[in-house]
Short mmCIF file of C-alpha atoms and ligand atoms in Angstrom, two decimals:
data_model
loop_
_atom_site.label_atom_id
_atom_site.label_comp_id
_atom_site.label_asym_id
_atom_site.label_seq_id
_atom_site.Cartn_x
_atom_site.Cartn_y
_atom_site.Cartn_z
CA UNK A 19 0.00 0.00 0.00
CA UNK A 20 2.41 2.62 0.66
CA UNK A 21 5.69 2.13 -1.62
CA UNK A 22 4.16 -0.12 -4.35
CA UNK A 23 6.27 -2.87 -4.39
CA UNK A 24 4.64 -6.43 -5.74
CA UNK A 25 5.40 -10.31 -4.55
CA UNK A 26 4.20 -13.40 -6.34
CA UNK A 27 1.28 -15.08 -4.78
CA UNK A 28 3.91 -18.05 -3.96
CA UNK A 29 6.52 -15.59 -2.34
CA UNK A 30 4.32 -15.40 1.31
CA UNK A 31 5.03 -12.96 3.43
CA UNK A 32 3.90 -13.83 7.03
CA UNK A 33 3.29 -11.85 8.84
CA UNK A 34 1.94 -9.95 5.56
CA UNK A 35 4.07 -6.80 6.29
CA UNK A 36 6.04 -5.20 3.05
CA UNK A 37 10.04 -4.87 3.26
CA UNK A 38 8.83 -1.19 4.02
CA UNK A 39 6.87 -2.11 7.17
CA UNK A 40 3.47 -1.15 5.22
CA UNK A 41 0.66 -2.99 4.62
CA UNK A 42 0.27 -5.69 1.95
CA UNK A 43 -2.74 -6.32 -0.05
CA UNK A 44 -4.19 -8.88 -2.98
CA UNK A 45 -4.20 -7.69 -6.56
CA UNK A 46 -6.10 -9.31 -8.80
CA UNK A 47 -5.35 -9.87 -13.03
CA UNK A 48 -9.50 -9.97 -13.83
CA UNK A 49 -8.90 -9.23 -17.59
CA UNK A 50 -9.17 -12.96 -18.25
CA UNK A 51 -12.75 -13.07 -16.83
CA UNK A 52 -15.76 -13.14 -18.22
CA UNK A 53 -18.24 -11.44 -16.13
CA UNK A 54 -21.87 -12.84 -17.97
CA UNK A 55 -20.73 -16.29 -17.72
CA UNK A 56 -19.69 -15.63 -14.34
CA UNK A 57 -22.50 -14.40 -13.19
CA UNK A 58 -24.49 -17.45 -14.26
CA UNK A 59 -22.20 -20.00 -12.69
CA UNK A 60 -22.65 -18.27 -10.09
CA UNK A 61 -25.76 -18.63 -9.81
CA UNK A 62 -25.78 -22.17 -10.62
CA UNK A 63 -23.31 -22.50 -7.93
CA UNK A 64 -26.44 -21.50 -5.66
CA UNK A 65 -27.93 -25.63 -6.13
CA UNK A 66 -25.09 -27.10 -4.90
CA UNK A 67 -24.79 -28.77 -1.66
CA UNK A 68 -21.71 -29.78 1.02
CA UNK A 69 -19.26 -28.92 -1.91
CA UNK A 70 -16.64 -26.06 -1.87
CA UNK A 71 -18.39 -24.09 -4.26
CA UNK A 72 -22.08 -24.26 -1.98
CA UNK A 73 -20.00 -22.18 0.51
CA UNK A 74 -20.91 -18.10 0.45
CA UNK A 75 -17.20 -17.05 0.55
CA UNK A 76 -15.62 -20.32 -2.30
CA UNK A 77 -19.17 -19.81 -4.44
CA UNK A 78 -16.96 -16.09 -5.41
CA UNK A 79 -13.60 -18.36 -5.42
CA UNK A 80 -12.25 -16.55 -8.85
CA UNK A 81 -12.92 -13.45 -7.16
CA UNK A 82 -11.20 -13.92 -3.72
CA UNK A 83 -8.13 -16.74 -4.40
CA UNK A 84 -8.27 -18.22 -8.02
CA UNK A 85 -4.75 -19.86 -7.46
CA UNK A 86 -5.49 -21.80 -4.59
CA UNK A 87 -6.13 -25.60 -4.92
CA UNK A 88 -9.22 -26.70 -3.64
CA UNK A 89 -7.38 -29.60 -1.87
CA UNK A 90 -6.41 -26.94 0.79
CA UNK A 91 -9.93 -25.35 1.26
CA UNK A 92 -11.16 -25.40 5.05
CA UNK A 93 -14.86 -24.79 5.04
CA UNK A 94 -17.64 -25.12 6.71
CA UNK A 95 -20.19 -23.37 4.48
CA UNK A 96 -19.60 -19.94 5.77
CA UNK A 97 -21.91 -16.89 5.07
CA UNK A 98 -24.56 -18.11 3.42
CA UNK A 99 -26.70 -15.69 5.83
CA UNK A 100 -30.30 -14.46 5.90
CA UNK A 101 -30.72 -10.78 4.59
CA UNK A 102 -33.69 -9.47 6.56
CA UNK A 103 -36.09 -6.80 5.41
CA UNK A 104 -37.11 -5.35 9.37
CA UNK A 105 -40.01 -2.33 9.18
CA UNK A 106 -39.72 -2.09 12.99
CA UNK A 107 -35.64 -1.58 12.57
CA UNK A 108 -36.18 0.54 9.27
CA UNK A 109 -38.61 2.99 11.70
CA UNK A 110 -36.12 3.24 14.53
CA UNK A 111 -33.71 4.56 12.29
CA UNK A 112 -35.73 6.62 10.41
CA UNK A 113 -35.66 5.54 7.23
CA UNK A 114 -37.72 3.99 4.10
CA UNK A 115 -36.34 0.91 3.72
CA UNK A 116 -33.84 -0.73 5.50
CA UNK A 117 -32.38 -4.59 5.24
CA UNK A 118 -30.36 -6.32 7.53
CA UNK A 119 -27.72 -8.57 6.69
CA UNK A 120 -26.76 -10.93 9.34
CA UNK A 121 -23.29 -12.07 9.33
CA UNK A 122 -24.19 -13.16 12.79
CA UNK A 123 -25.60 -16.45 11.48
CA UNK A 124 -21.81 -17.97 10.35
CA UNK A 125 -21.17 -21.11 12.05
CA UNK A 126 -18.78 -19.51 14.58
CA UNK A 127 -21.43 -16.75 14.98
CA UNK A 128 -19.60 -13.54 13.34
CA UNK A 129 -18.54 -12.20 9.98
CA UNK A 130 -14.80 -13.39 10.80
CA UNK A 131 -15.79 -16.65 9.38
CA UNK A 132 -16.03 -15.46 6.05
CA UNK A 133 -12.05 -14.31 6.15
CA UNK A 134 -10.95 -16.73 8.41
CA UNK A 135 -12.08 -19.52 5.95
CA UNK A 136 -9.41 -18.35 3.32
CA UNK A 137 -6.62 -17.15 5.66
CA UNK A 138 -6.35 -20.78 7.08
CA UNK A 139 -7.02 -22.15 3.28
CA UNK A 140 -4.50 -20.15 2.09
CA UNK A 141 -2.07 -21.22 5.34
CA UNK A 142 -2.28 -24.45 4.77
CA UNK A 143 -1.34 -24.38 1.19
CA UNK A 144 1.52 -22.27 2.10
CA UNK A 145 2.69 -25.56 4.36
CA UNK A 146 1.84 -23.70 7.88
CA UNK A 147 -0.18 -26.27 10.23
CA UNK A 148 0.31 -24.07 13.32
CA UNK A 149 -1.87 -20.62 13.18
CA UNK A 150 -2.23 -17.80 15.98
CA UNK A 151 -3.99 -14.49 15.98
CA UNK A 152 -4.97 -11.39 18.66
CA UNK A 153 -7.92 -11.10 19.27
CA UNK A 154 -10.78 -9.48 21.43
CA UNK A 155 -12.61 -12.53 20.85
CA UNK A 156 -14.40 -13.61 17.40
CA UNK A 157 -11.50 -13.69 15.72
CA UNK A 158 -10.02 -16.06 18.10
CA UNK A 159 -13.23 -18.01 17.95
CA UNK A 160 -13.32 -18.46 14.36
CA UNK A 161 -9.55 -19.23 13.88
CA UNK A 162 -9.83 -22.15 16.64
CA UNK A 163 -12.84 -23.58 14.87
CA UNK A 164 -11.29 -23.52 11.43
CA UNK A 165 -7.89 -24.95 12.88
CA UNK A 166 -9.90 -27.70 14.53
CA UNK A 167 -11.63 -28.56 11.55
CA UNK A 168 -8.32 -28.93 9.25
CA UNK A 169 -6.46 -30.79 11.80
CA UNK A 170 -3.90 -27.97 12.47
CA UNK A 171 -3.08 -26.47 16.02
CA UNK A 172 -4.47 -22.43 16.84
CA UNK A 173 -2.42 -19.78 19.72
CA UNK A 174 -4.45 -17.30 20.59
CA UNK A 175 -2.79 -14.00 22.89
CA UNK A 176 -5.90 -12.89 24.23
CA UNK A 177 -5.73 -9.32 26.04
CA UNK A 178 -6.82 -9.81 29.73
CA UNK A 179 -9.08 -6.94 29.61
CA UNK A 180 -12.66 -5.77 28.69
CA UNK A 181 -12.90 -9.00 26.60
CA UNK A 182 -16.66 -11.13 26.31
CA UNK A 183 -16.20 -14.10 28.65
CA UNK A 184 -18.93 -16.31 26.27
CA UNK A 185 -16.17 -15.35 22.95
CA UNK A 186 -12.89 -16.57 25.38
CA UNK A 187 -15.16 -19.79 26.24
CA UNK A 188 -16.13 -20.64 22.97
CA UNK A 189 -12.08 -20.30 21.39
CA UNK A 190 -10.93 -22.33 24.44
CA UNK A 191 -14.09 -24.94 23.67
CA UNK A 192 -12.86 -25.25 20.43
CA UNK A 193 -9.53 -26.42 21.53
CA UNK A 194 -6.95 -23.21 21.07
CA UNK A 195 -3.68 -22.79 22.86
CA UNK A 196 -4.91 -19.76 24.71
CA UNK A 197 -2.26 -17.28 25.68
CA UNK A 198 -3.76 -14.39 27.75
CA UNK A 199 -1.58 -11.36 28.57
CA UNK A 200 -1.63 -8.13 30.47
CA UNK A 201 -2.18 -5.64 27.80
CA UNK A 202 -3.92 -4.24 24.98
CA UNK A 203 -5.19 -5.58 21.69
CA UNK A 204 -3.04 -3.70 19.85
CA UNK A 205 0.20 -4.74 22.03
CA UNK A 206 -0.69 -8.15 21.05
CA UNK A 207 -0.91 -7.32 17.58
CA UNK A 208 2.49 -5.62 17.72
CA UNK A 209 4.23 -8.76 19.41
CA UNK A 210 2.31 -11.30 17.09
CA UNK A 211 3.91 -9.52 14.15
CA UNK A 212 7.54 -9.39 15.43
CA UNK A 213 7.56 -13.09 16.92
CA UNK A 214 5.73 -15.07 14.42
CA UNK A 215 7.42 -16.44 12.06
CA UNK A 216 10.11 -17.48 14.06
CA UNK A 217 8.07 -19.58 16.06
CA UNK A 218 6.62 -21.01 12.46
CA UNK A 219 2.99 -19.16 13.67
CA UNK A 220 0.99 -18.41 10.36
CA UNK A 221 -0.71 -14.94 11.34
CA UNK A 222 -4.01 -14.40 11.04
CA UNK A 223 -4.62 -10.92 12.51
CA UNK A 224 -6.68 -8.39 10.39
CA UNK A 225 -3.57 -7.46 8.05
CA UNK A 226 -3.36 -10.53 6.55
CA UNK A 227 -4.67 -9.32 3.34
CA UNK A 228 -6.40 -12.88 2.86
CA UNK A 229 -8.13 -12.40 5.23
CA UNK A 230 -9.61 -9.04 3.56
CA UNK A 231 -10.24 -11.19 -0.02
CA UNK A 232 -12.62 -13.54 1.99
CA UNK A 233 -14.63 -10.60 3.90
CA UNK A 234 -15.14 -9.71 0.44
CA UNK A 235 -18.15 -12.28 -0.58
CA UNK A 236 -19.49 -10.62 2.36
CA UNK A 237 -20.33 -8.01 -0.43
CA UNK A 238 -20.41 -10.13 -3.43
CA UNK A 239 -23.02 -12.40 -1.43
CA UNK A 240 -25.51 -9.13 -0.45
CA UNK A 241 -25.24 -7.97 -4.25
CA UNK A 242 -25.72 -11.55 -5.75
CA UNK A 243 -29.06 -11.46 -3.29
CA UNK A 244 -30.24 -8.26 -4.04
CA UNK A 245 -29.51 -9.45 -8.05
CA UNK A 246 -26.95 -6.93 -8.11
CA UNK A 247 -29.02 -3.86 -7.23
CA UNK A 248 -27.39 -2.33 -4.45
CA UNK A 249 -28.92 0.30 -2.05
CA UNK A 250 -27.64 3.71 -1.68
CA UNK A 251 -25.69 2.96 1.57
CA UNK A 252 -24.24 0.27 3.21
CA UNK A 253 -23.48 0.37 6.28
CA UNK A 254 -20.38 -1.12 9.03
CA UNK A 255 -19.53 -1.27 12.39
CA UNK A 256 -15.59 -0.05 12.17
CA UNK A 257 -12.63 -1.93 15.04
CA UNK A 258 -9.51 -2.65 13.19
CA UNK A 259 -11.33 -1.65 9.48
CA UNK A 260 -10.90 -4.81 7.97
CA UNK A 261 -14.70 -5.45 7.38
CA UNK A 262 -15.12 -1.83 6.20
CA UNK A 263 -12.06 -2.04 3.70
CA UNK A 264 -13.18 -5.27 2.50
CA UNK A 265 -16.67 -4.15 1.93
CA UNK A 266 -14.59 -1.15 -0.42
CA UNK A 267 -12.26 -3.47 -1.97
CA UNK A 268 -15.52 -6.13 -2.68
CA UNK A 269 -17.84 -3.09 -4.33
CA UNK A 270 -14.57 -2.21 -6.67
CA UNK A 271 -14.23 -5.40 -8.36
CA UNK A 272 -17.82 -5.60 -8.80
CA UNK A 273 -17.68 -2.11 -10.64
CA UNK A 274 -14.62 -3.14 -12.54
CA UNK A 275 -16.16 -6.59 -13.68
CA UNK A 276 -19.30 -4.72 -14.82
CA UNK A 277 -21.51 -6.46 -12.47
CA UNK A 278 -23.09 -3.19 -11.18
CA UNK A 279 -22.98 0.17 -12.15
CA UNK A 280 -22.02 2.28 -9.71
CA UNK A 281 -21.04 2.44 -6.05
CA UNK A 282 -23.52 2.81 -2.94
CA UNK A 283 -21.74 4.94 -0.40
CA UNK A 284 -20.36 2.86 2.98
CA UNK A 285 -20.82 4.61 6.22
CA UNK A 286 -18.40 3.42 8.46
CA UNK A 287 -19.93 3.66 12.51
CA UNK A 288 -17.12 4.07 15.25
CA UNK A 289 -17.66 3.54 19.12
CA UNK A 290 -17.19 6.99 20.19
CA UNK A 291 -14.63 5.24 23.14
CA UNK A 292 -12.28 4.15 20.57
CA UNK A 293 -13.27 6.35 17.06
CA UNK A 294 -9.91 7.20 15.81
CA UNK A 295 -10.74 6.67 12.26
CA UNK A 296 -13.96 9.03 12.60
CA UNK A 297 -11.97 12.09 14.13
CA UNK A 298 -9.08 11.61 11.53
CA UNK A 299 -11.96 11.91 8.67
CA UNK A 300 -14.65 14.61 10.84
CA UNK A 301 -11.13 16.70 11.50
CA UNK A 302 -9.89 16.09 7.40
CA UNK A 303 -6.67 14.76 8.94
CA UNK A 304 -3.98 12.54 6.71
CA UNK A 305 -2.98 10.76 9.64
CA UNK A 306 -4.78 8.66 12.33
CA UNK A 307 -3.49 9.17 16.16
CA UNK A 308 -4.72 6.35 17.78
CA UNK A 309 -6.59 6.15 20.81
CA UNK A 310 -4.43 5.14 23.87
CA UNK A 311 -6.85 3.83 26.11
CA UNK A 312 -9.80 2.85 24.05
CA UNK A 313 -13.13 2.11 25.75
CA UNK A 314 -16.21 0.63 24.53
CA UNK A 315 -18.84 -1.89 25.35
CA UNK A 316 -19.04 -3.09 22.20
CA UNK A 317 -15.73 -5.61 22.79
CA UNK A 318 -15.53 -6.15 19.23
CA UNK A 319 -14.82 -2.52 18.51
CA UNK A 320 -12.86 -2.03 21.09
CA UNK A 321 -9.34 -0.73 19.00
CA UNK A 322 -7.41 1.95 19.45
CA UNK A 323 -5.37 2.10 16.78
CA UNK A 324 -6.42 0.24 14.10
CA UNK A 325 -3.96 -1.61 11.23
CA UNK A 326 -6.11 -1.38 8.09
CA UNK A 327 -7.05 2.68 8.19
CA UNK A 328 -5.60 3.26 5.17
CA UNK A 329 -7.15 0.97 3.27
CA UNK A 330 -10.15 1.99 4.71
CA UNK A 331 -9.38 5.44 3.85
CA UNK A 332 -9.13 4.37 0.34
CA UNK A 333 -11.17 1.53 -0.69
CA UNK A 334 -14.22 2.71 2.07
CA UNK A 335 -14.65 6.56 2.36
CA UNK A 336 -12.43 7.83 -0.52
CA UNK A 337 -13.69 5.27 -3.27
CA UNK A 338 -17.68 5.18 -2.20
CA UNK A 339 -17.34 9.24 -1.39
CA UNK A 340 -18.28 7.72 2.12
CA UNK A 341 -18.64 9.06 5.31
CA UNK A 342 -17.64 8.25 9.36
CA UNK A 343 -20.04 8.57 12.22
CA UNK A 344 -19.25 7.65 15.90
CA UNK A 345 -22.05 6.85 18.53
CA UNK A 346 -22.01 6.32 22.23
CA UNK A 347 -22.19 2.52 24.06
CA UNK A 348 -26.35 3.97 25.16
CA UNK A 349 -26.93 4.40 21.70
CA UNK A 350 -25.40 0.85 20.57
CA UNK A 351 -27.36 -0.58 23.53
CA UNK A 352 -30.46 1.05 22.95
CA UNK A 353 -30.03 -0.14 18.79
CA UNK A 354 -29.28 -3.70 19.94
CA UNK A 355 -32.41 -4.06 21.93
CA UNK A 356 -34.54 -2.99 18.84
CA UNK A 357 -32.13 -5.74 16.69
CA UNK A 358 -32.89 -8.31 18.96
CA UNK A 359 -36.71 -7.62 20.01
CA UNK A 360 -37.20 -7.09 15.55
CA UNK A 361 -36.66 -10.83 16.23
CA UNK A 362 -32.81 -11.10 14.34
CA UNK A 363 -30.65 -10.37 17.27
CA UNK A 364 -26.89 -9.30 17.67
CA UNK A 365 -24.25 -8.45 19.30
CA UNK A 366 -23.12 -5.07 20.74
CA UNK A 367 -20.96 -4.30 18.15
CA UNK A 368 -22.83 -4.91 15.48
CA UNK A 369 -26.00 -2.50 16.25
CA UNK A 370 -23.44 0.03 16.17
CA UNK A 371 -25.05 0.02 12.33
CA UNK A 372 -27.75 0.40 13.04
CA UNK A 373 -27.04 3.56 15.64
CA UNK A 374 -24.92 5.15 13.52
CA UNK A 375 -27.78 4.64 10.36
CA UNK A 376 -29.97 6.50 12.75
CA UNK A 377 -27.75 9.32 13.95
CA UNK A 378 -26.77 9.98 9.87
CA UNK A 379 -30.73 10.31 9.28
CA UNK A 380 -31.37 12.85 11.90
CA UNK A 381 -28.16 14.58 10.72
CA UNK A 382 -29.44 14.54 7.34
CA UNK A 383 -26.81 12.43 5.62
CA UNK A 384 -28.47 9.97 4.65
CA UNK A 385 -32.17 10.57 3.36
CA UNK A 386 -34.98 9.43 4.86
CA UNK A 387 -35.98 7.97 1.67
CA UNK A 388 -32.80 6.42 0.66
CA UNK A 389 -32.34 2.05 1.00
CA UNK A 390 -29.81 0.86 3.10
CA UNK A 391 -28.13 -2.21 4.67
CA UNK A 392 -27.03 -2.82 8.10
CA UNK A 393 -24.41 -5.18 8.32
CA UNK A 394 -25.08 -7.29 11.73
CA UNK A 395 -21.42 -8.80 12.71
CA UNK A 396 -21.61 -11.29 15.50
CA UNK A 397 -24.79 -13.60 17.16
CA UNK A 398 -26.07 -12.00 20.38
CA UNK A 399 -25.23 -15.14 21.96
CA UNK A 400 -21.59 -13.90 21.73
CA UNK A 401 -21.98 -11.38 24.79
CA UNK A 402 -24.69 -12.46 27.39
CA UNK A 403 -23.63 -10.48 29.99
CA UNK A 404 -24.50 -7.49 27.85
CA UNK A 405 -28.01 -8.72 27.52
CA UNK A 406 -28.11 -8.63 31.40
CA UNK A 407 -26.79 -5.87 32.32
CA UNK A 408 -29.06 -4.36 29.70
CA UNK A 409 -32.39 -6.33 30.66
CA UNK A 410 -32.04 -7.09 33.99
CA UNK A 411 -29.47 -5.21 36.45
CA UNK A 412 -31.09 -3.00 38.77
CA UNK A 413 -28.85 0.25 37.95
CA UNK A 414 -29.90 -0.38 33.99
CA UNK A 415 -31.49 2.52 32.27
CA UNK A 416 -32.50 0.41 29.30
CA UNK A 417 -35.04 2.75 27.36
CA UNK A 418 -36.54 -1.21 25.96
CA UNK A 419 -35.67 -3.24 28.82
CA UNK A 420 -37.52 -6.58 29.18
CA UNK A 421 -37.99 -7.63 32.80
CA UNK A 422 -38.46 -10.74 33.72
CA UNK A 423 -41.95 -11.37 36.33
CA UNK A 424 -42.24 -12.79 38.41
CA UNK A 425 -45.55 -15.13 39.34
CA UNK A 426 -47.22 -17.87 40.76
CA UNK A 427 -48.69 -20.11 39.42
CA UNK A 428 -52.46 -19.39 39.67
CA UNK A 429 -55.49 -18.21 37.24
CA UNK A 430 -56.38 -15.02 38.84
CA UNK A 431 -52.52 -13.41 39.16
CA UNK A 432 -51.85 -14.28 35.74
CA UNK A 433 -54.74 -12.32 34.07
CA UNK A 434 -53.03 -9.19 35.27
CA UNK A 435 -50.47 -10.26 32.78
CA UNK A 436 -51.58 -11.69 29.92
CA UNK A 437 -54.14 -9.73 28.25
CA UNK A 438 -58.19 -11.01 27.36
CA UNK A 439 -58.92 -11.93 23.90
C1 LIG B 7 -14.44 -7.78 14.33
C2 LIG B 7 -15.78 -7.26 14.61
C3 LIG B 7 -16.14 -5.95 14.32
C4 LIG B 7 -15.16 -4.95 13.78
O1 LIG B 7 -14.68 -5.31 12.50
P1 LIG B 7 -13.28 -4.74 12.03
O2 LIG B 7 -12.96 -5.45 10.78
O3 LIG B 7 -12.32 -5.03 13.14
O4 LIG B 7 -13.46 -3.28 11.83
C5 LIG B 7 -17.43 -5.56 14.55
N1 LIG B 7 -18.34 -6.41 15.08
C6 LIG B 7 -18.02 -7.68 15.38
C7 LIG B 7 -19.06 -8.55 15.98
C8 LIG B 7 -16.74 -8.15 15.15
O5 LIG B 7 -16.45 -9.42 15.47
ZN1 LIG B 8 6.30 -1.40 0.73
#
């Protein structure tokens, strides 16, 4: 990205950082492609079952890792996920029409799934059979599960703090080496990188630029179900910015192959605790200064200074003319109740989307007539105690708290409660 120097495909790079210390990415040689007949293999690709090509991320395989042999794929039918038109989420936010596209339903229960699949793909073809990552938490999750399922050993350094206790369970369920550590996420990331290779660890943090070619069917997959009519904005919860570059990256081959004809615009929604991408964009800045001591409910989010800003800077809000927003952990909360009582359900992070979609209505960025999607990133089984403290701790101030009541078990007290026909 930053001194334009290309490797082969064969020549990897772990951890994925160029001689110059920038950041690496995938270009693709499309020219050879033709995008009709594409299109309708793709769709026939739709009928199969329990093969490679029936998952959401390998059904896009010329589009995301052409080269790779399918010998090496690790799937387990990733994305694949439920696109949900919601008129009770759409009037929240304010706006006409609104669909939500749940990347909460992958079978490790976030979006990561959909990168994760190719990183550890590509690994393995790359002879790596040991894989590690820093997480705060569904990264680690999906990385154990798709080490487990190719036979290959995970390490996970897992920041001690401010981390969901359901997201640590389910990596150690899975069967990771689980490293925790006193520190940050992005100390972790900074020790991962420098240590690595040495000890023969494949990384899998959010620079590995495979990583970013998977995410990208997250894209391909909303277009191909929308028959590649997109709305006027899309919008994504931003941590580290691989989800929001990938979305960029994803909607600029589609424009280059022809299979739409132009760009919606991606809003990009920060935690205001740790929004060091939105101030560098709000303030017109050419340089992010991260956050020291980001803080934010929403775990996921929870970044200070995150690795992938200038390809989100470019792909995201340069590319789709774009914009940044940042809302506060009430806002998510409030969001994520109306998520999860509309009957879909997520996790903190992830109704950051939907918060930000609303603040960017009242603002009057985004018209109240305009389509949109909300990108939903993780199940809402990933953070329980959220849902708690939200529902059912005394102190809560949950605008849509749901209490739970308590009865007994006769006729007459239970009539107060459930209403006559
Ligand atoms: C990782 C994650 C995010 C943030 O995505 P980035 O690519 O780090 O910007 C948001 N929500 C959930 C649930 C996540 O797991
Ligand atoms: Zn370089």
């Amino acid at each position: 990205m930053d001194c334009s120097r290309q490797y082969k495909l064969e020549a990897v790079r772990n951890p994925f950082l160029c001689e110059c210390k920038g950041l690496l990415e995938v270009i693709h040689d499309f020219r050879s492609l033709d995008s009709e007949r594409l299109k309708r293999e793709f769709d026939r690709r739709l009928s199969e079952r329990m093969t490679n090509y029936s998952s959401g991320v390998w059904r896009y395989k010329e589009l995301i890792l052409p080269e790779l042999p399918d010998a090496y794929i690790t799937t387990k039918f990733e994305g694949n996920t439920g696109m949900y038109d919601s008129d009770r989420v759409a009037k929240y936010a304010g706006i006409r029409k609104l669909m939500l596209k749940a990347q909460s339903e992958n079978p490790s229960g976030s979006f990561k799934d959909n990168g994760m699949t190719v990183a550890v793909s590509h690994g393995r073809s790359a002879g790596y059979t040991r894989f590690t990552c820093t997480s705060t938490g569904n990264t680690s999750s999906s990385l154990a599960m798709y080490a487990a399922i190719a036979g290959c050993s995970s390490y996970v350094f897992l920041p001690n703090r401010n981390i969901s206790m359901n997201k640590v369970l389910q990596t150690l369920a899975y069967g990771a080496h689980l490293l925790s550590f006193n520190g940050t996420y992005d100390d972790g990331i900074r020790f991962s990188e420098t240590n690595s290779e040495i000890l023969g660890l494949y990384v899998c943090n959010s620079i590995n630029p495979f990583r970013i070619e998977g995410q990208k069917s997250i894209i391909f997959e909303i277009a191909h179900q929308l028959r590649w009519k997109l709305p006027d904005w899309i919008i994504v919860p931003g941590g580290a910015l691989s989800h929001a570059t990938a979305l960029g990256k994803g909607l600029q081959d589609l424009l280059d192959l022809g299979f739409i004809d132009r760009l919606p615009k991606v809003a990009v929604i920060q935690a205001e605790g740790a929004n060091p991408f939105h101030r560098m964009v709000a303030q017109g800045e050419s340089k992010l200064t991260p956050e020291l001591q980001p803080f934010t409910r929403a775990s996921a989010m929870n970044i200070g200074n995150p690795p992938s800003w200038k390809k989100a800077l470019h792909y995201t809000v340069r590319q789709t003319n774009g914009v940044t927003a940042s809302v506060t952990d009430e806002e998510i909360m409030n969001a994520k109740a109306v998520i999860d009582q509309s009957g879909i359900g997520c996790e903190p992070a992830s109704a950051a989307s939907v918060a930000g979609l609303k603040k960017l209505v009242e603002e009057g960025v985004v018209d109240r007539e305009a389509t949109a999607v909300c990108l939903l990133t993780g199940n809402m089984l990933k953070d329980t105690d959220a849902i708690r403290e939200y529902h059912l701790d005394s102190m809560s101030e949950g605008i849509f708290a749901n209490k739970i009541i308590p009865v007994s078990l006769d006729f007459e007290s239970l009539q107060g409660y459930v209403p006559n026909l």
